[in-house]
XYZ file of C-alpha atoms in Angstrom:
118
model
C 82.187 -56.132 -1.337
C 82.125 -56.292 -5.157
C 81.366 -59.296 -7.288
C 84.414 -60.821 -8.933
C 83.267 -59.698 -12.412
C 83.453 -56.065 -11.305
C 86.982 -56.496 -10.010
C 88.068 -58.430 -13.124
C 86.674 -55.824 -15.504
C 88.261 -53.035 -13.514
C 91.656 -54.736 -13.959
C 91.079 -55.775 -17.588
C 88.287 -53.677 -19.114
C 86.601 -54.622 -22.367
C 86.735 -52.198 -25.299
C 89.061 -49.752 -23.532
C 90.620 -48.236 -26.614
C 90.604 -45.156 -28.791
C 89.060 -45.664 -32.215
C 90.987 -44.194 -35.144
C 87.758 -43.909 -37.145
C 84.462 -43.158 -35.418
C 81.141 -41.470 -36.158
C 80.243 -40.096 -32.727
C 82.045 -39.364 -29.488
C 80.771 -38.203 -26.118
C 82.319 -37.452 -22.735
C 80.376 -38.005 -19.523
C 81.765 -36.863 -16.168
C 80.521 -37.325 -12.619
C 81.928 -34.400 -10.625
C 80.809 -35.950 -7.320
C 83.219 -38.872 -7.543
C 85.555 -38.008 -10.420
C 84.491 -40.769 -12.816
C 85.216 -39.591 -16.361
C 84.329 -41.624 -19.464
C 84.538 -40.856 -23.180
C 83.002 -43.232 -25.705
C 83.579 -43.388 -29.451
C 81.217 -45.286 -31.729
C 81.536 -46.428 -35.319
C 78.351 -47.461 -37.119
C 78.191 -49.956 -39.952
C 76.325 -49.360 -43.188
C 73.388 -51.229 -41.624
C 73.118 -48.540 -38.911
C 74.248 -50.887 -36.151
C 77.236 -50.389 -33.861
C 80.219 -51.891 -35.682
C 82.854 -50.881 -33.129
C 83.002 -48.989 -29.867
C 85.734 -47.852 -27.563
C 85.939 -46.061 -24.249
C 88.629 -44.170 -22.429
C 88.824 -42.517 -19.058
C 89.081 -43.416 -15.446
C 86.849 -44.072 -12.518
C 85.923 -46.453 -9.771
C 85.677 -50.212 -10.242
C 81.921 -50.031 -10.735
C 82.027 -47.375 -13.465
C 84.827 -49.149 -15.334
C 83.134 -52.549 -15.145
C 79.783 -51.115 -16.188
C 81.138 -49.193 -19.196
C 83.018 -52.327 -20.274
C 79.857 -54.411 -20.186
C 77.670 -51.727 -21.766
C 80.077 -51.193 -24.664
C 80.141 -54.931 -25.271
C 76.345 -55.166 -25.032
C 75.647 -52.458 -27.621
C 77.805 -53.969 -30.371
C 75.510 -54.945 -33.226
C 72.591 -52.908 -31.875
C 70.733 -50.028 -33.510
C 70.308 -46.579 -31.990
C 66.714 -47.419 -31.042
C 67.744 -50.639 -29.286
C 70.428 -48.761 -27.353
C 68.042 -46.009 -26.269
C 65.764 -48.660 -24.745
C 68.479 -49.880 -22.353
C 68.014 -48.773 -18.764
C 69.236 -49.033 -15.215
C 68.055 -52.603 -14.686
C 69.842 -53.724 -17.857
C 73.127 -52.411 -16.444
C 72.487 -54.099 -13.086
C 71.706 -57.345 -14.926
C 74.967 -57.085 -16.875
C 76.876 -56.511 -13.628
C 75.061 -59.416 -12.011
C 74.178 -57.428 -8.914
C 72.210 -54.516 -7.564
C 74.234 -51.422 -6.801
C 73.868 -49.413 -3.601
C 72.154 -46.076 -4.102
C 75.317 -44.027 -3.637
C 76.994 -45.876 -6.544
C 74.117 -45.957 -9.062
C 75.436 -42.892 -10.929
C 78.819 -44.611 -11.234
C 77.205 -47.710 -12.719
C 75.094 -45.721 -15.195
C 77.777 -43.283 -16.402
C 78.849 -45.464 -19.350
C 75.270 -46.053 -20.485
C 74.595 -42.316 -20.287
C 77.690 -41.602 -22.389
C 76.663 -44.120 -25.057
C 73.046 -42.914 -25.160
C 74.076 -39.258 -25.311
C 76.614 -40.008 -28.057
C 73.971 -41.486 -30.322
C 71.558 -38.587 -29.815
C 73.865 -36.229 -31.668
């Protein structure tokens, strides 16, 4: 049903950690399925993401997607991150997501984008 990358990242997610020092944090929750993700971001002096971590729980799709999104945004500016969209997440996952799981796949991106708005 899921591509192997989704299953692998669900078992061993990237960047799943709490940062001791961060500039922004944001929690995003999907009450329909229970996915719950908090991201913490540390910016470098150049304004780019120097480090990022995520915590929480959710389905395989949400955990794989937040892993890939957090890896993708490292070294990017706020403007570059705000330009990321649904298709970028699907491309990172290597597959289209059925309509009932799109919110799961986009939860991590929403958390990151909302974190950097503050």
